Amino acid sequence: MKAHDGMYIGGEWRTAAGTDTIAVVDPADEQVIAHVPAGTAEDVDAAVSAARRAFPAWAATPPAERAARIAALRDILVARKDEIAATVTAELGAPLPFSQAVHASVPILVAGSYAELAASYAFEEQVGNSTVYAEPVGVVGAITPWNYPLHQIVAKVAPALAAGCAVVLKPAEDTPLTAQLFAEAVHEAGVPAGVFNLVTGLGPVAGQALAEHPGVDLVSFTGSTAVGKRIGATAGAAIKRVALELGGKSANVILPSADLAKAVAVGVANVMGNSGQTCSAWTRMLVHTSRYDEAVALAAEAAAKYGDRIGPLVNAKQHARVLGYIEKGVAEGARLVAGGPEAPCEQGYFVSPTVFADVTPEMTIAQEEIFGPVVSIIRYEDEDDALRIANGTVYGLAGAVWAGDDAEAVAFARRMDTGQVDINGGRFNPLAPFGGYKQSGVGRELGQHGLAEYLQTKSLQF
C-alpha cells in the first residue's frame, strides 16, 4: 500500500502538525520502503478532541448498530487479507505464509467475535432491586506494538468500539503502514467520523502525549514492562484507568508422562513463530532430569528445521539486543546446541534459531525477556521443583503443560502463577481472556473479559 502523509483524525486524512517523518524499513533487506509523519502533541490533541466530540453519539448508538459497523470492518479485512499480509511482511519481515496464516487471519477472527459480542452482551441487568448498566468508559488511548501489528490493533479497537468508546490509536513506529490500512478499513466500514482516530509517531513523543492527555479516560498499552510501568505511573497520577499487556517469560513444562517428542517439537515451533517476537512465547522449556538429554537432542533437531523458515527481527536495535542475550547466555555457562550469535545472512536483521541447554533458573536468559528465536532448556528434579522454576520470574503471562493425560496437566497448571496455559497443545481461542499475572500486566484482552475493560458500571436502586 502507498503510505499516507497525514493523520486520520475526525474521519479524514489531515496534514500533520509538524514536518518530521519516520522511515519505515524492510528488516529483510534494510531498505527504506516508506515514510510516515511523526506525530506531535498537537496532533494527539486534535485526535483526542475529535474523539471527545464523537463519543456521546457513538455511546448512545444501539449495540446492534455498533455490531453492524464492526461486522462491516471484519468483512473489509477479509476482502483485503492479501494486502494486509503483504504489508505486514514488508514492514515486519514475517514470511508471507506466516503473515497470511496469522497476521492477517487472527484479527479477522477477533473482529468477528466482537461483532457478535456487541450484539449479545448484557449491557443491562437486574440485581435485586437495582438495575445495573455497563456504560462505555469514554475516550481510549490505544498504544500498540510492532510484533503483531494488526492483531494488537483489533484486540483493542474492536472491543472499545463494541463498548461504545471513541479511540485514538498510536501504533508502533516500526509498523505504521498496517495501522494506516486499518484506518482505511474503518473509514470504509462507515464508523462515524471521530470515533476512530490514528496518529503515527514516536513513543516518547506521541505515545507519551496520548497517555498524559487529560481527555483520555483509559490507556490500553501493549509493550515492554518498563514502558508499562511508566504509563501506569502517569495514569495513576491522574486516577486514569489502564489496561497493560506487558512482558513474559513463559514456561513450557513437560512432565515425565508426556509425549516428549511432540511436546518438544511444538514447544520449539511456538518460540520460532514470528521469529520469537511473541510476548507469550514458551521460551523456557522445563524437562525432568530423567528425560533431559533426549529433550535437548530433540530440540536441537527441531530448531535446525527453522534455519531458512523464520524471518528477520524487526530492526537493528532488536537484532543487537537478541545477539547480546545469546552472547550473555554463553558467557554465563549455558551450552549452545543450536544456532548462536553468528549472522546467518549478510543482509537483514536475521538471527539463527537458537537453543541453549544446561540453563539454570538464575541465568539472565532464564529470567529476562529476549524477544527472539531463543529457547532455554532447564532441568528439574520433581514437580515441586518444576513449579518453583516455572513461577520463579517476575512475569506470568502464559505457559504450557504437557502430560500423559489432561487431568494431570490441569492439576499442575492450576498451580502456575500465569494468566493463560495451554494444556497438551491446546488451540488458540479468540474468546478466551488473555493477560498476565505479576509484572506481565493489568487487565485482559479478547472475548467478554476484553470487552469489560472498556466498560464502567452504574447502578440504579428502586
GROMACS .gro file of N, CA and C in nm, residues 8-9 43-52 138-144 156-157 160 165-171 194-200 206 210 213 215-216 218-220:
model
  132
    8TYR      N    1  -0.513   1.031   1.038
    8TYR     CA    2  -0.656   1.008   1.022
    8TYR      C    3  -0.725   1.060   1.148
    9ILE      N    4  -0.787   1.178   1.136
    9ILE     CA    5  -0.849   1.245   1.250
    9ILE      C    6  -0.985   1.299   1.207
   43ASP      N    7  -0.087   1.703   1.727
   43ASP     CA    8  -0.166   1.604   1.654
   43ASP      C    9  -0.250   1.519   1.749
   44VAL      N   10  -0.189   1.479   1.859
   44VAL     CA   11  -0.261   1.399   1.958
   44VAL      C   12  -0.378   1.478   2.014
   45ASP      N   13  -0.356   1.605   2.043
   45ASP     CA   14  -0.463   1.687   2.098
   45ASP      C   15  -0.579   1.698   1.999
   46ALA      N   16  -0.548   1.713   1.871
   46ALA     CA   17  -0.653   1.721   1.770
   46ALA      C   18  -0.731   1.591   1.763
   47ALA      N   19  -0.660   1.479   1.772
   47ALA     CA   20  -0.726   1.350   1.766
   47ALA      C   21  -0.814   1.326   1.888
   48VAL      N   22  -0.765   1.360   2.006
   48VAL     CA   23  -0.844   1.342   2.128
   48VAL      C   24  -0.967   1.433   2.125
   49SER      N   25  -0.950   1.553   2.077
   49SER     CA   26  -1.063   1.645   2.067
   49SER      C   27  -1.170   1.589   1.974
   50ALA      N   28  -1.127   1.532   1.862
   50ALA     CA   29  -1.223   1.472   1.768
   50ALA      C   30  -1.294   1.354   1.833
   51ALA      N   31  -1.219   1.274   1.909
   51ALA     CA   32  -1.279   1.160   1.977
   51ALA      C   33  -1.379   1.204   2.083
   52ARG      N   34  -1.347   1.309   2.155
   52ARG     CA   35  -1.438   1.357   2.259
   52ARG      C   36  -1.569   1.410   2.199
  138GLY      N   37  -1.532   0.590   2.790
  138GLY     CA   38  -1.507   0.723   2.733
  138GLY      C   39  -1.413   0.717   2.615
  139VAL      N   40  -1.311   0.801   2.616
  139VAL     CA   41  -1.211   0.804   2.509
  139VAL      C   42  -1.093   0.716   2.549
  140VAL      N   43  -1.057   0.628   2.458
  140VAL     CA   44  -0.949   0.532   2.482
  140VAL      C   45  -0.825   0.573   2.405
  141GLY      N   46  -0.711   0.577   2.472
  141GLY     CA   47  -0.583   0.592   2.405
  141GLY      C   48  -0.521   0.454   2.389
  142ALA      N   49  -0.512   0.405   2.266
  142ALA     CA   50  -0.460   0.271   2.239
  142ALA      C   51  -0.319   0.283   2.182
  143ILE      N   52  -0.224   0.222   2.251
  143ILE     CA   53  -0.084   0.226   2.210
  143ILE      C   54  -0.041   0.083   2.183
  144THR      N   55  -0.010   0.053   2.057
  144THR     CA   56   0.010  -0.086   2.017
  144THR      C   57   0.154  -0.113   1.972
  156LYS      N   58  -0.770  -0.420   2.062
  156LYS     CA   59  -0.803  -0.302   2.144
  156LYS      C   60  -0.920  -0.224   2.083
  157VAL      N   61  -0.913  -0.197   1.954
  157VAL     CA   62  -1.012  -0.110   1.891
  157VAL      C   63  -1.148  -0.177   1.882
  160ALA      N   64  -1.331  -0.176   2.215
  160ALA     CA   65  -1.361  -0.037   2.251
  160ALA      C   66  -1.481   0.014   2.171
  165CYS      N   67  -1.702   0.320   2.307
  165CYS     CA   68  -1.595   0.417   2.329
  165CYS      C   69  -1.548   0.477   2.196
  166ALA      N   70  -1.485   0.593   2.204
  166ALA     CA   71  -1.412   0.651   2.092
  166ALA      C   72  -1.263   0.623   2.117
  167VAL      N   73  -1.185   0.617   2.008
  167VAL     CA   74  -1.047   0.569   2.018
  167VAL      C   75  -0.951   0.661   1.946
  168VAL      N   76  -0.833   0.681   2.008
  168VAL     CA   77  -0.717   0.738   1.941
  168VAL      C   78  -0.608   0.632   1.944
  169LEU      N   79  -0.562   0.591   1.826
  169LEU     CA   80  -0.461   0.486   1.815
  169LEU      C   81  -0.325   0.547   1.784
  170LYS      N   82  -0.225   0.505   1.862
  170LYS     CA   83  -0.085   0.538   1.832
  170LYS      C   84  -0.014   0.405   1.811
  171PRO      N   85   0.010   0.366   1.685
  171PRO     CA   86   0.077   0.238   1.660
  171PRO      C   87   0.228   0.248   1.674
  194GLY      N   88  -1.455   1.060   1.378
  194GLY     CA   89  -1.408   1.092   1.512
  194GLY      C   90  -1.413   0.978   1.610
  195VAL      N   91  -1.489   0.874   1.578
  195VAL     CA   92  -1.497   0.759   1.669
  195VAL      C   93  -1.364   0.684   1.671
  196PHE      N   94  -1.297   0.677   1.556
  196PHE     CA   95  -1.163   0.620   1.549
  196PHE      C   96  -1.069   0.722   1.487
  197ASN      N   97  -0.952   0.738   1.549
  197ASN     CA   98  -0.852   0.833   1.501
  197ASN      C   99  -0.714   0.769   1.508
  198LEU      N  100  -0.627   0.806   1.416
  198LEU     CA  101  -0.493   0.748   1.408
  198LEU      C  102  -0.388   0.858   1.406
  199VAL      N  103  -0.291   0.846   1.497
  199VAL     CA  104  -0.175   0.936   1.499
  199VAL      C  105  -0.050   0.850   1.497
  200THR      N  106   0.028   0.858   1.391
  200THR     CA  107   0.157   0.788   1.387
  200THR      C  108   0.261   0.875   1.456
  206ALA      N  109   0.455   1.114   2.071
  206ALA     CA  110   0.312   1.095   2.051
  206ALA      C  111   0.252   1.000   2.155
  210LEU      N  112  -0.029   1.105   2.436
  210LEU     CA  113  -0.158   1.037   2.444
  210LEU      C  114  -0.184   0.984   2.584
  213HIS      N  115  -0.268   1.278   2.818
  213HIS     CA  116  -0.373   1.373   2.779
  213HIS      C  117  -0.492   1.366   2.875
  215GLY      N  118  -0.789   1.439   2.827
  215GLY     CA  119  -0.912   1.398   2.760
  215GLY      C  120  -0.922   1.250   2.734
  216VAL      N  121  -0.820   1.174   2.773
  216VAL     CA  122  -0.820   1.028   2.758
  216VAL      C  123  -0.863   0.965   2.890
  218LEU      N  124  -0.900   0.616   2.940
  218LEU     CA  125  -0.836   0.486   2.962
  218LEU      C  126  -0.722   0.472   2.863
  219VAL      N  127  -0.609   0.424   2.911
  219VAL     CA  128  -0.495   0.394   2.824
  219VAL      C  129  -0.479   0.244   2.816
  220SER      N  130  -0.487   0.191   2.694
  220SER     CA  131  -0.463   0.049   2.671
  220SER      C  132  -0.329   0.036   2.599
   0.00000   0.00000   0.00000
